[in-house]
Amino acid sequence: MATFKALILEAEGQPHIREIDEAELPAGDVQVRVEYSSLNFKDGLAITNQAKVIRSYPMVPGIDFAGTVVESASPEYQPGDRVLLTGWRVGEVHWGGMAQMARVKAEWLVPLPPGMSPLQAMGIGTAGFTAMLAVMALEEHRLSREREVLVSGAAGGVGSIAVALLAQQGYKVAASTGREDAYEYLRALGATSIIERAELAAPAKPLESERWAGGVDTVGGEILAKVLAQTAYGGSVAACGNAGGPALETTVFPFILRGVNLLGIESVMCPKEKRLVAWERLARDLPREKLEKTLHIAPLAEVPRLAQEILQGRIRGRVVVDVNA
């Protein structure tokens, strides 16, 4: 039986790389030779054990992967098909993508869009997929082009892709970050203005001057409250993160006096039909040259260190994990 390399998390001790026998793979009807995974905020929590993300040990982390089908008991996929996976609690309750081999349920997989490489797919990953879901939700609620759209946590994975997507669609994008060294990076992605994070972190009044057509909030907490208070009449804010804390101290005034919509974005259990639409949009609407500006490729051995950095807000853009490096 063949073996493969994987990053392993144990109930005790540090994350480590070891050889795994294919017989140890969890149950599933499709086996995939993984080429790339990616590092997301949730992966950082899992790998550092700073939150109860992992439900059983040992666990292979990695909520994303892209690669090639090698075995399939499902009529949906044949050996040689290129596929990707995000979410479905892979890397939490089911072995994930930070390994050279994965076995999963066919319904969790999405065919790799035509013209998109596994590397590009993982440059997008859960972060970019979440950003696309946020943009789609804002579009469904008729996002106005008359004012800027605010993206908080803009230098992170979700924020970077959201800035690029919104700019590509012709929206004026205000990118919020606490990192001065990211200003030029965000302008290169299409941001029309840069907002200091401290400006949005100040306690919000129940209502403030109308400033934003809407927003993509990746932070939560005080910043989300501030963005809601500043959103213009009929605008919408798509919320998809809690790096700033899970509590939301606001009032009903933005909702009942301005008709503001707070849109919850959930990507883990997103139905497959919606996934297919989102990945089709990503393949079409996300400029490859902008995606490349967000990427940092790292070997599997660097993941434990990078997991600490992503939780500290020190990662700019997207970390793609080359599991074969």
PDB file of C-alpha atoms in Angstrom:
ATOM      1  CA  MET A   1       0.000   0.000   0.000  1.00  0.00           C
ATOM      2  CA  ALA A   2       1.346   3.434  -0.940  1.00  0.00           C
ATOM      3  CA  THR A   3       2.159   6.111   1.602  1.00  0.00           C
ATOM      4  CA  PHE A   4       1.923   9.861   1.402  1.00  0.00           C
ATOM      5  CA  LYS A   5       3.080  12.902   3.350  1.00  0.00           C
ATOM      6  CA  ALA A   6       0.651  14.747   5.624  1.00  0.00           C
ATOM      7  CA  LEU A   7       0.593  17.392   8.328  1.00  0.00           C
ATOM      8  CA  ILE A   8      -0.824  15.736  11.448  1.00  0.00           C
ATOM      9  CA  LEU A   9      -2.453  17.285  14.504  1.00  0.00           C
ATOM     10  CA  GLU A  10      -2.531  15.193  17.685  1.00  0.00           C
ATOM     11  CA  ALA A  11      -4.438  15.779  20.914  1.00  0.00           C
ATOM     12  CA  GLU A  12      -1.063  16.385  22.583  1.00  0.00           C
ATOM     13  CA  GLY A  13       2.156  17.724  21.135  1.00  0.00           C
ATOM     14  CA  GLN A  14       3.057  19.943  18.204  1.00  0.00           C
ATOM     15  CA  PRO A  15       1.846  19.646  14.593  1.00  0.00           C
ATOM     16  CA  HIS A  16       4.204  17.423  12.641  1.00  0.00           C
ATOM     17  CA  ILE A  17       4.662  15.923   9.186  1.00  0.00           C
ATOM     18  CA  ARG A  18       4.689  12.149   8.809  1.00  0.00           C
ATOM     19  CA  GLU A  19       4.136   9.421   6.256  1.00  0.00           C
ATOM     20  CA  ILE A  20       0.587   8.013   6.195  1.00  0.00           C
ATOM     21  CA  ASP A  21      -0.560   4.739   4.689  1.00  0.00           C
ATOM     22  CA  GLU A  22      -3.432   5.148   2.227  1.00  0.00           C
ATOM     23  CA  ALA A  23      -5.345   2.550   4.257  1.00  0.00           C
ATOM     24  CA  GLU A  24      -5.614   5.155   7.035  1.00  0.00           C
ATOM     25  CA  LEU A  25      -7.600   7.585   4.886  1.00  0.00           C
ATOM     26  CA  PRO A  26     -11.161   8.182   6.115  1.00  0.00           C
ATOM     27  CA  ALA A  27     -14.190   6.832   4.296  1.00  0.00           C
ATOM     28  CA  GLY A  28     -15.288   8.485   1.056  1.00  0.00           C
ATOM     29  CA  ASP A  29     -16.143   7.592  -2.516  1.00  0.00           C
ATOM     30  CA  VAL A  30     -13.536   9.757  -4.277  1.00  0.00           C
ATOM     31  CA  GLN A  31      -9.775   9.745  -3.677  1.00  0.00           C
ATOM     32  CA  VAL A  32      -7.823  12.794  -4.797  1.00  0.00           C
ATOM     33  CA  ARG A  33      -4.115  13.347  -5.276  1.00  0.00           C
ATOM     34  CA  VAL A  34      -3.753  16.785  -3.724  1.00  0.00           C
ATOM     35  CA  GLU A  35      -1.551  19.354  -5.434  1.00  0.00           C
ATOM     36  CA  TYR A  36      -2.277  22.457  -3.358  1.00  0.00           C
ATOM     37  CA  SER A  37      -4.096  23.452  -0.195  1.00  0.00           C
ATOM     38  CA  SER A  38      -4.356  26.903   1.372  1.00  0.00           C
ATOM     39  CA  LEU A  39      -4.126  28.522   4.786  1.00  0.00           C
ATOM     40  CA  ASN A  40      -7.252  30.198   6.112  1.00  0.00           C
ATOM     41  CA  PHE A  41      -8.010  31.844   9.461  1.00  0.00           C
ATOM     42  CA  LYS A  42      -9.900  28.729  10.586  1.00  0.00           C
ATOM     43  CA  ASP A  43      -6.864  26.596   9.709  1.00  0.00           C
ATOM     44  CA  GLY A  44      -4.792  28.872  11.922  1.00  0.00           C
ATOM     45  CA  LEU A  45      -7.186  28.296  14.813  1.00  0.00           C
ATOM     46  CA  ALA A  46      -7.115  24.541  14.260  1.00  0.00           C
ATOM     47  CA  ILE A  47      -3.345  24.183  13.916  1.00  0.00           C
ATOM     48  CA  THR A  48      -2.548  26.356  16.945  1.00  0.00           C
ATOM     49  CA  ASN A  49      -5.448  24.876  18.959  1.00  0.00           C
ATOM     50  CA  GLN A  50      -6.605  28.358  19.919  1.00  0.00           C
ATOM     51  CA  ALA A  51     -10.235  27.365  19.412  1.00  0.00           C
ATOM     52  CA  LYS A  52     -12.140  24.085  19.534  1.00  0.00           C
ATOM     53  CA  VAL A  53     -12.116  23.622  15.782  1.00  0.00           C
ATOM     54  CA  ILE A  54     -10.890  20.001  15.717  1.00  0.00           C
ATOM     55  CA  ARG A  55     -13.454  17.447  16.858  1.00  0.00           C
ATOM     56  CA  SER A  56     -11.329  14.288  16.846  1.00  0.00           C
ATOM     57  CA  TYR A  57      -7.671  13.321  16.651  1.00  0.00           C
ATOM     58  CA  PRO A  58      -5.472  12.587  14.823  1.00  0.00           C
ATOM     59  CA  MET A  59      -6.518  15.142  12.216  1.00  0.00           C
ATOM     60  CA  VAL A  60      -5.123  16.347   8.915  1.00  0.00           C
ATOM     61  CA  PRO A  61      -5.969  20.077   8.801  1.00  0.00           C
ATOM     62  CA  GLY A  62      -6.780  22.079   5.706  1.00  0.00           C
ATOM     63  CA  ILE A  63     -10.307  23.189   4.827  1.00  0.00           C
ATOM     64  CA  ASP A  64      -9.384  23.531   1.130  1.00  0.00           C
ATOM     65  CA  PHE A  65      -7.619  21.480  -1.504  1.00  0.00           C
ATOM     66  CA  ALA A  66      -7.317  21.089  -5.267  1.00  0.00           C
ATOM     67  CA  GLY A  67      -5.971  18.162  -7.222  1.00  0.00           C
ATOM     68  CA  THR A  68      -6.697  15.187  -9.472  1.00  0.00           C
ATOM     69  CA  VAL A  69      -9.044  12.245  -8.929  1.00  0.00           C
ATOM     70  CA  VAL A  70      -7.149   8.925  -8.711  1.00  0.00           C
ATOM     71  CA  GLU A  71     -10.008   6.624  -7.636  1.00  0.00           C
ATOM     72  CA  SER A  72     -13.772   7.065  -7.743  1.00  0.00           C
ATOM     73  CA  ALA A  73     -16.784   4.984  -6.772  1.00  0.00           C
ATOM     74  CA  SER A  74     -19.052   7.852  -7.856  1.00  0.00           C
ATOM     75  CA  PRO A  75     -20.430   8.288 -11.403  1.00  0.00           C
ATOM     76  CA  GLU A  76     -19.839  12.038 -11.031  1.00  0.00           C
ATOM     77  CA  TYR A  77     -16.053  11.761 -11.255  1.00  0.00           C
ATOM     78  CA  GLN A  78     -13.520   9.678 -13.118  1.00  0.00           C
ATOM     79  CA  PRO A  79      -9.768   9.223 -12.574  1.00  0.00           C
ATOM     80  CA  GLY A  80      -7.980  12.166 -14.133  1.00  0.00           C
ATOM     81  CA  ASP A  81     -10.716  14.708 -13.348  1.00  0.00           C
ATOM     82  CA  ARG A  82      -9.442  17.889 -11.752  1.00  0.00           C
ATOM     83  CA  VAL A  83     -11.429  18.969  -8.709  1.00  0.00           C
ATOM     84  CA  LEU A  84     -11.429  21.339  -5.767  1.00  0.00           C
ATOM     85  CA  LEU A  85     -12.988  21.343  -2.327  1.00  0.00           C
ATOM     86  CA  THR A  86     -13.766  24.052   0.204  1.00  0.00           C
ATOM     87  CA  GLY A  87     -15.639  23.658   3.471  1.00  0.00           C
ATOM     88  CA  TRP A  88     -17.969  20.796   4.454  1.00  0.00           C
ATOM     89  CA  ARG A  89     -16.067  20.642   7.787  1.00  0.00           C
ATOM     90  CA  VAL A  90     -13.126  18.986   6.065  1.00  0.00           C
ATOM     91  CA  GLY A  91     -10.054  19.656   8.191  1.00  0.00           C
ATOM     92  CA  GLU A  92     -12.315  19.785  11.263  1.00  0.00           C
ATOM     93  CA  VAL A  93     -14.172  16.464  11.500  1.00  0.00           C
ATOM     94  CA  HIS A  94     -12.877  14.819   8.305  1.00  0.00           C
ATOM     95  CA  TRP A  95      -9.231  14.708   7.203  1.00  0.00           C
ATOM     96  CA  GLY A  96      -8.398  17.752   5.127  1.00  0.00           C
ATOM     97  CA  GLY A  97      -6.168  19.049   2.388  1.00  0.00           C
ATOM     98  CA  MET A  98      -2.756  19.534   3.990  1.00  0.00           C
ATOM     99  CA  ALA A  99      -1.622  16.155   2.704  1.00  0.00           C
ATOM    100  CA  GLN A 100      -0.669  14.609  -0.613  1.00  0.00           C
ATOM    101  CA  MET A 101      -3.817  12.463  -0.670  1.00  0.00           C
ATOM    102  CA  ALA A 102      -7.442  12.921   0.423  1.00  0.00           C
ATOM    103  CA  ARG A 103     -10.568  10.760   0.360  1.00  0.00           C
ATOM    104  CA  VAL A 104     -13.921  12.555   0.548  1.00  0.00           C
ATOM    105  CA  LYS A 105     -17.575  12.385  -0.469  1.00  0.00           C
ATOM    106  CA  ALA A 106     -18.261  13.159  -4.126  1.00  0.00           C
ATOM    107  CA  GLU A 107     -20.926  15.723  -3.246  1.00  0.00           C
ATOM    108  CA  TRP A 108     -18.317  17.852  -1.476  1.00  0.00           C
ATOM    109  CA  LEU A 109     -16.257  18.293  -4.630  1.00  0.00           C
ATOM    110  CA  VAL A 110     -16.547  20.901  -7.382  1.00  0.00           C
ATOM    111  CA  PRO A 111     -15.042  20.400 -10.860  1.00  0.00           C
ATOM    112  CA  LEU A 112     -12.103  22.719 -11.435  1.00  0.00           C
ATOM    113  CA  PRO A 113     -13.441  25.509 -13.684  1.00  0.00           C
ATOM    114  CA  PRO A 114     -12.072  25.491 -17.258  1.00  0.00           C
ATOM    115  CA  GLY A 115      -8.929  27.578 -17.569  1.00  0.00           C
ATOM    116  CA  MET A 116      -8.260  27.605 -13.828  1.00  0.00           C
ATOM    117  CA  SER A 117      -5.228  25.754 -12.427  1.00  0.00           C
ATOM    118  CA  PRO A 118      -5.150  24.007  -9.025  1.00  0.00           C
ATOM    119  CA  LEU A 119      -2.698  26.681  -7.869  1.00  0.00           C
ATOM    120  CA  GLN A 120      -5.091  29.454  -8.870  1.00  0.00           C
ATOM    121  CA  ALA A 121      -8.018  27.615  -7.269  1.00  0.00           C
ATOM    122  CA  MET A 122      -6.187  27.506  -3.963  1.00  0.00           C
ATOM    123  CA  GLY A 123      -5.097  31.095  -4.382  1.00  0.00           C
ATOM    124  CA  ILE A 124      -8.843  31.719  -4.200  1.00  0.00           C
ATOM    125  CA  GLY A 125      -9.804  28.941  -1.759  1.00  0.00           C
ATOM    126  CA  THR A 126     -12.347  29.384   1.011  1.00  0.00           C
ATOM    127  CA  ALA A 127     -11.359  33.035   1.412  1.00  0.00           C
ATOM    128  CA  GLY A 128     -12.025  33.952  -2.203  1.00  0.00           C
ATOM    129  CA  PHE A 129     -15.110  31.751  -2.373  1.00  0.00           C
ATOM    130  CA  THR A 130     -16.483  33.566   0.696  1.00  0.00           C
ATOM    131  CA  ALA A 131     -15.662  36.921  -0.899  1.00  0.00           C
ATOM    132  CA  MET A 132     -17.566  35.903  -4.035  1.00  0.00           C
ATOM    133  CA  LEU A 133     -20.593  34.842  -1.977  1.00  0.00           C
ATOM    134  CA  ALA A 134     -20.504  38.242  -0.268  1.00  0.00           C
ATOM    135  CA  VAL A 135     -20.360  40.100  -3.588  1.00  0.00           C
ATOM    136  CA  MET A 136     -23.213  37.982  -4.968  1.00  0.00           C
ATOM    137  CA  ALA A 137     -25.341  38.742  -1.887  1.00  0.00           C
ATOM    138  CA  LEU A 138     -24.692  42.479  -2.236  1.00  0.00           C
ATOM    139  CA  GLU A 139     -25.587  42.337  -5.923  1.00  0.00           C
ATOM    140  CA  GLU A 140     -28.836  40.514  -5.110  1.00  0.00           C
ATOM    141  CA  HIS A 141     -29.707  43.438  -2.819  1.00  0.00           C
ATOM    142  CA  ARG A 142     -28.983  45.973  -5.589  1.00  0.00           C
ATOM    143  CA  LEU A 143     -25.722  47.426  -4.341  1.00  0.00           C
ATOM    144  CA  SER A 144     -25.555  51.070  -5.397  1.00  0.00           C
ATOM    145  CA  ARG A 145     -22.667  52.517  -7.403  1.00  0.00           C
ATOM    146  CA  GLU A 146     -23.292  56.058  -6.133  1.00  0.00           C
ATOM    147  CA  ARG A 147     -21.053  55.691  -3.068  1.00  0.00           C
ATOM    148  CA  GLU A 148     -17.985  53.695  -2.089  1.00  0.00           C
ATOM    149  CA  VAL A 149     -18.275  50.110  -0.892  1.00  0.00           C
ATOM    150  CA  LEU A 150     -16.304  49.487   2.305  1.00  0.00           C
ATOM    151  CA  VAL A 151     -14.203  46.323   2.707  1.00  0.00           C
ATOM    152  CA  SER A 152     -12.866  45.802   6.235  1.00  0.00           C
ATOM    153  CA  GLY A 153      -9.816  43.664   6.950  1.00  0.00           C
ATOM    154  CA  ALA A 154      -8.968  44.379   3.341  1.00  0.00           C
ATOM    155  CA  ALA A 155      -5.380  43.099   3.408  1.00  0.00           C
ATOM    156  CA  GLY A 156      -6.452  39.621   4.515  1.00  0.00           C
ATOM    157  CA  GLY A 157      -7.508  36.740   2.292  1.00  0.00           C
ATOM    158  CA  VAL A 158     -11.257  37.446   2.059  1.00  0.00           C
ATOM    159  CA  GLY A 159     -10.727  41.193   1.985  1.00  0.00           C
ATOM    160  CA  SER A 160      -8.102  41.110  -0.773  1.00  0.00           C
ATOM    161  CA  ILE A 161     -10.292  39.064  -3.101  1.00  0.00           C
ATOM    162  CA  ALA A 162     -13.362  41.160  -2.244  1.00  0.00           C
ATOM    163  CA  VAL A 163     -11.506  44.363  -3.172  1.00  0.00           C
ATOM    164  CA  ALA A 164     -10.395  42.866  -6.495  1.00  0.00           C
ATOM    165  CA  LEU A 165     -13.854  41.493  -7.348  1.00  0.00           C
ATOM    166  CA  LEU A 166     -15.744  44.687  -6.490  1.00  0.00           C
ATOM    167  CA  ALA A 167     -13.263  46.861  -8.372  1.00  0.00           C
ATOM    168  CA  GLN A 168     -13.501  44.595 -11.413  1.00  0.00           C
ATOM    169  CA  GLN A 169     -17.287  45.025 -11.376  1.00  0.00           C
ATOM    170  CA  GLY A 170     -16.874  48.804 -11.475  1.00  0.00           C
ATOM    171  CA  TYR A 171     -17.589  49.663  -7.845  1.00  0.00           C
ATOM    172  CA  LYS A 172     -15.619  52.303  -5.967  1.00  0.00           C
ATOM    173  CA  VAL A 173     -13.917  50.431  -3.137  1.00  0.00           C
ATOM    174  CA  ALA A 174     -12.758  51.837   0.192  1.00  0.00           C
ATOM    175  CA  ALA A 175     -10.294  49.363   1.702  1.00  0.00           C
ATOM    176  CA  SER A 176      -9.870  49.408   5.468  1.00  0.00           C
ATOM    177  CA  THR A 177      -6.633  48.134   7.029  1.00  0.00           C
ATOM    178  CA  GLY A 178      -4.413  48.777  10.015  1.00  0.00           C
ATOM    179  CA  ARG A 179      -1.278  48.058   8.010  1.00  0.00           C
ATOM    180  CA  GLU A 180       0.365  51.004   6.302  1.00  0.00           C
ATOM    181  CA  ASP A 181       2.612  48.656   4.315  1.00  0.00           C
ATOM    182  CA  ALA A 182      -0.489  47.281   2.564  1.00  0.00           C
ATOM    183  CA  TYR A 183      -1.693  50.569   1.071  1.00  0.00           C
ATOM    184  CA  GLU A 184      -0.026  50.188  -2.325  1.00  0.00           C
ATOM    185  CA  TYR A 185      -0.966  46.511  -2.433  1.00  0.00           C
ATOM    186  CA  LEU A 186      -4.636  47.395  -1.951  1.00  0.00           C
ATOM    187  CA  ARG A 187      -4.510  50.154  -4.551  1.00  0.00           C
ATOM    188  CA  ALA A 188      -3.030  47.643  -6.998  1.00  0.00           C
ATOM    189  CA  LEU A 189      -6.038  45.400  -6.344  1.00  0.00           C
ATOM    190  CA  GLY A 190      -8.354  48.276  -7.275  1.00  0.00           C
ATOM    191  CA  ALA A 191      -9.097  50.178  -4.056  1.00  0.00           C
ATOM    192  CA  THR A 192     -10.006  53.820  -4.722  1.00  0.00           C
ATOM    193  CA  SER A 193      -9.335  54.922  -1.133  1.00  0.00           C
ATOM    194  CA  ILE A 194      -7.711  53.580   2.033  1.00  0.00           C
ATOM    195  CA  ILE A 195      -9.419  53.842   5.431  1.00  0.00           C
ATOM    196  CA  GLU A 196      -7.379  53.517   8.614  1.00  0.00           C
ATOM    197  CA  ARG A 197      -8.693  50.680  10.764  1.00  0.00           C
ATOM    198  CA  ALA A 198      -8.588  52.941  13.836  1.00  0.00           C
ATOM    199  CA  GLU A 199     -11.129  55.225  12.166  1.00  0.00           C
ATOM    200  CA  LEU A 200     -13.667  52.393  12.098  1.00  0.00           C
ATOM    201  CA  ALA A 201     -12.713  50.889  15.454  1.00  0.00           C
ATOM    202  CA  ALA A 202     -13.985  53.891  17.446  1.00  0.00           C
ATOM    203  CA  PRO A 203     -17.318  53.227  19.227  1.00  0.00           C
ATOM    204  CA  ALA A 204     -20.243  53.777  16.891  1.00  0.00           C
ATOM    205  CA  LYS A 205     -23.149  56.119  17.479  1.00  0.00           C
ATOM    206  CA  PRO A 206     -26.600  54.628  16.879  1.00  0.00           C
ATOM    207  CA  LEU A 207     -26.574  56.346  13.467  1.00  0.00           C
ATOM    208  CA  GLU A 208     -23.817  58.288  11.738  1.00  0.00           C
ATOM    209  CA  SER A 209     -23.550  60.202   8.473  1.00  0.00           C
ATOM    210  CA  GLU A 210     -24.350  58.096   5.441  1.00  0.00           C
ATOM    211  CA  ARG A 211     -21.029  57.106   3.941  1.00  0.00           C
ATOM    212  CA  TRP A 212     -21.082  53.665   2.308  1.00  0.00           C
ATOM    213  CA  ALA A 213     -23.261  52.117  -0.365  1.00  0.00           C
ATOM    214  CA  GLY A 214     -22.607  48.856   1.466  1.00  0.00           C
ATOM    215  CA  GLY A 215     -19.769  46.723   2.653  1.00  0.00           C
ATOM    216  CA  VAL A 216     -18.014  43.414   3.037  1.00  0.00           C
ATOM    217  CA  ASP A 217     -17.068  43.043   6.685  1.00  0.00           C
ATOM    218  CA  THR A 218     -14.480  40.390   7.531  1.00  0.00           C
ATOM    219  CA  VAL A 219     -13.794  41.595  11.083  1.00  0.00           C
ATOM    220  CA  GLY A 220     -17.013  41.843  13.100  1.00  0.00           C
ATOM    221  CA  GLY A 221     -17.198  43.489  16.516  1.00  0.00           C
ATOM    222  CA  GLU A 222     -16.878  47.266  16.769  1.00  0.00           C
ATOM    223  CA  ILE A 223     -15.977  47.670  13.113  1.00  0.00           C
ATOM    224  CA  LEU A 224     -19.153  45.973  11.897  1.00  0.00           C
ATOM    225  CA  ALA A 225     -21.215  48.160  14.233  1.00  0.00           C
ATOM    226  CA  LYS A 226     -19.508  51.261  12.823  1.00  0.00           C
ATOM    227  CA  VAL A 227     -20.030  50.205   9.204  1.00  0.00           C
ATOM    228  CA  LEU A 228     -23.734  49.534   9.826  1.00  0.00           C
ATOM    229  CA  ALA A 229     -24.160  52.976  11.419  1.00  0.00           C
ATOM    230  CA  GLN A 230     -22.509  54.624   8.381  1.00  0.00           C
ATOM    231  CA  THR A 231     -24.265  52.657   5.632  1.00  0.00           C
ATOM    232  CA  ALA A 232     -26.539  54.711   3.389  1.00  0.00           C
ATOM    233  CA  TYR A 233     -30.277  54.275   3.015  1.00  0.00           C
ATOM    234  CA  GLY A 234     -31.174  50.882   1.536  1.00  0.00           C
ATOM    235  CA  GLY A 235     -27.586  49.662   1.610  1.00  0.00           C
ATOM    236  CA  SER A 236     -26.365  46.232   2.645  1.00  0.00           C
ATOM    237  CA  VAL A 237     -23.422  44.866   4.589  1.00  0.00           C
ATOM    238  CA  ALA A 238     -22.257  41.280   4.052  1.00  0.00           C
ATOM    239  CA  ALA A 239     -20.729  39.920   7.269  1.00  0.00           C
ATOM    240  CA  CYS A 240     -18.382  36.945   7.048  1.00  0.00           C
ATOM    241  CA  GLY A 241     -15.791  37.138   9.837  1.00  0.00           C
ATOM    242  CA  ASN A 242     -15.214  37.575  13.544  1.00  0.00           C
ATOM    243  CA  ALA A 243     -11.493  38.329  13.904  1.00  0.00           C
ATOM    244  CA  GLY A 244     -12.553  41.419  15.884  1.00  0.00           C
ATOM    245  CA  GLY A 245     -14.766  39.369  18.188  1.00  0.00           C
ATOM    246  CA  PRO A 246     -18.180  37.706  17.962  1.00  0.00           C
ATOM    247  CA  ALA A 247     -20.111  40.343  19.912  1.00  0.00           C
ATOM    248  CA  LEU A 248     -22.074  42.962  17.976  1.00  0.00           C
ATOM    249  CA  GLU A 249     -23.146  46.027  19.957  1.00  0.00           C
ATOM    250  CA  THR A 250     -25.466  48.060  17.767  1.00  0.00           C
ATOM    251  CA  THR A 251     -29.044  49.331  17.698  1.00  0.00           C
ATOM    252  CA  VAL A 252     -32.005  48.672  15.456  1.00  0.00           C
ATOM    253  CA  PHE A 253     -31.781  52.193  13.991  1.00  0.00           C
ATOM    254  CA  PRO A 254     -29.770  51.356  10.842  1.00  0.00           C
ATOM    255  CA  PHE A 255     -32.351  48.685  10.035  1.00  0.00           C
ATOM    256  CA  ILE A 256     -35.612  50.483  10.859  1.00  0.00           C
ATOM    257  CA  LEU A 257     -34.664  54.066   9.939  1.00  0.00           C
ATOM    258  CA  ARG A 258     -32.476  53.457   6.873  1.00  0.00           C
ATOM    259  CA  GLY A 259     -33.582  50.030   5.716  1.00  0.00           C
ATOM    260  CA  VAL A 260     -30.029  48.698   5.967  1.00  0.00           C
ATOM    261  CA  ASN A 261     -29.619  44.959   5.386  1.00  0.00           C
ATOM    262  CA  LEU A 262     -27.182  42.818   7.383  1.00  0.00           C
ATOM    263  CA  LEU A 263     -26.380  39.794   5.211  1.00  0.00           C
ATOM    264  CA  GLY A 264     -24.845  36.731   6.825  1.00  0.00           C
ATOM    265  CA  ILE A 265     -22.341  34.898   4.610  1.00  0.00           C
ATOM    266  CA  GLU A 266     -21.743  31.196   5.322  1.00  0.00           C
ATOM    267  CA  SER A 267     -19.455  29.192   3.056  1.00  0.00           C
ATOM    268  CA  VAL A 268     -18.905  25.851   4.830  1.00  0.00           C
ATOM    269  CA  MET A 269     -22.265  24.184   4.111  1.00  0.00           C
ATOM    270  CA  CYS A 270     -23.177  26.250   1.055  1.00  0.00           C
ATOM    271  CA  PRO A 271     -25.329  24.168  -1.359  1.00  0.00           C
ATOM    272  CA  LYS A 272     -23.552  22.793  -4.400  1.00  0.00           C
ATOM    273  CA  GLU A 273     -25.717  24.666  -6.908  1.00  0.00           C
ATOM    274  CA  LYS A 274     -24.659  27.983  -5.412  1.00  0.00           C
ATOM    275  CA  ARG A 275     -21.034  26.820  -5.228  1.00  0.00           C
ATOM    276  CA  LEU A 276     -21.001  26.106  -8.938  1.00  0.00           C
ATOM    277  CA  VAL A 277     -22.334  29.581  -9.730  1.00  0.00           C
ATOM    278  CA  ALA A 278     -19.780  31.217  -7.420  1.00  0.00           C
ATOM    279  CA  TRP A 279     -16.832  29.314  -8.929  1.00  0.00           C
ATOM    280  CA  GLU A 280     -18.045  30.121 -12.441  1.00  0.00           C
ATOM    281  CA  ARG A 281     -18.108  33.787 -11.443  1.00  0.00           C
ATOM    282  CA  LEU A 282     -14.645  33.565  -9.887  1.00  0.00           C
ATOM    283  CA  ALA A 283     -13.238  32.007 -13.051  1.00  0.00           C
ATOM    284  CA  ARG A 284     -14.780  34.779 -15.134  1.00  0.00           C
ATOM    285  CA  ASP A 285     -14.643  37.887 -12.943  1.00  0.00           C
ATOM    286  CA  LEU A 286     -11.433  37.664 -10.900  1.00  0.00           C
ATOM    287  CA  PRO A 287      -8.501  39.033 -12.939  1.00  0.00           C
ATOM    288  CA  ARG A 288      -5.596  36.567 -12.827  1.00  0.00           C
ATOM    289  CA  GLU A 289      -3.031  39.351 -12.560  1.00  0.00           C
ATOM    290  CA  LYS A 290      -4.758  40.649  -9.419  1.00  0.00           C
ATOM    291  CA  LEU A 291      -5.017  37.156  -7.960  1.00  0.00           C
ATOM    292  CA  GLU A 292      -1.282  36.702  -8.454  1.00  0.00           C
ATOM    293  CA  LYS A 293      -0.610  39.853  -6.414  1.00  0.00           C
ATOM    294  CA  THR A 294      -2.274  38.202  -3.402  1.00  0.00           C
ATOM    295  CA  LEU A 295      -0.334  34.905  -3.449  1.00  0.00           C
ATOM    296  CA  HIS A 296       2.425  33.537  -1.254  1.00  0.00           C
ATOM    297  CA  ILE A 297       3.341  29.880  -1.913  1.00  0.00           C
ATOM    298  CA  ALA A 298       4.706  27.913   1.033  1.00  0.00           C
ATOM    299  CA  PRO A 299       5.755  24.300   1.642  1.00  0.00           C
ATOM    300  CA  LEU A 300       3.912  22.092   4.121  1.00  0.00           C
ATOM    301  CA  ALA A 301       6.731  22.449   6.666  1.00  0.00           C
ATOM    302  CA  GLU A 302       6.102  26.211   7.002  1.00  0.00           C
ATOM    303  CA  VAL A 303       2.408  25.865   7.838  1.00  0.00           C
ATOM    304  CA  PRO A 304       2.710  25.713  11.676  1.00  0.00           C
ATOM    305  CA  ARG A 305       4.667  28.996  11.696  1.00  0.00           C
ATOM    306  CA  LEU A 306       2.331  30.651   9.203  1.00  0.00           C
ATOM    307  CA  ALA A 307      -0.675  29.522  11.245  1.00  0.00           C
ATOM    308  CA  GLN A 308       0.589  31.697  14.105  1.00  0.00           C
ATOM    309  CA  GLU A 309       1.094  34.625  11.753  1.00  0.00           C
ATOM    310  CA  ILE A 310      -2.376  34.499  10.217  1.00  0.00           C
ATOM    311  CA  LEU A 311      -3.940  34.738  13.673  1.00  0.00           C
ATOM    312  CA  GLN A 312      -1.726  37.719  14.461  1.00  0.00           C
ATOM    313  CA  GLY A 313      -2.922  39.513  11.318  1.00  0.00           C
ATOM    314  CA  ARG A 314       0.544  39.384   9.779  1.00  0.00           C
ATOM    315  CA  ILE A 315      -0.414  37.533   6.577  1.00  0.00           C
ATOM    316  CA  ARG A 316      -1.166  39.690   3.559  1.00  0.00           C
ATOM    317  CA  GLY A 317      -3.371  38.126   0.910  1.00  0.00           C
ATOM    318  CA  ARG A 318      -3.388  34.362   0.462  1.00  0.00           C
ATOM    319  CA  VAL A 319      -1.040  31.561   1.495  1.00  0.00           C
ATOM    320  CA  VAL A 320      -1.114  28.626  -0.935  1.00  0.00           C
ATOM    321  CA  VAL A 321       0.350  25.416   0.484  1.00  0.00           C
ATOM    322  CA  ASP A 322       2.348  23.252  -1.927  1.00  0.00           C
ATOM    323  CA  VAL A 323       1.925  19.828  -0.319  1.00  0.00           C
ATOM    324  CA  ASN A 324       4.590  18.320  -2.567  1.00  0.00           C
ATOM    325  CA  ALA A 325       7.327  20.856  -1.772  1.00  0.00           C
TER     326      ALA A 325
END
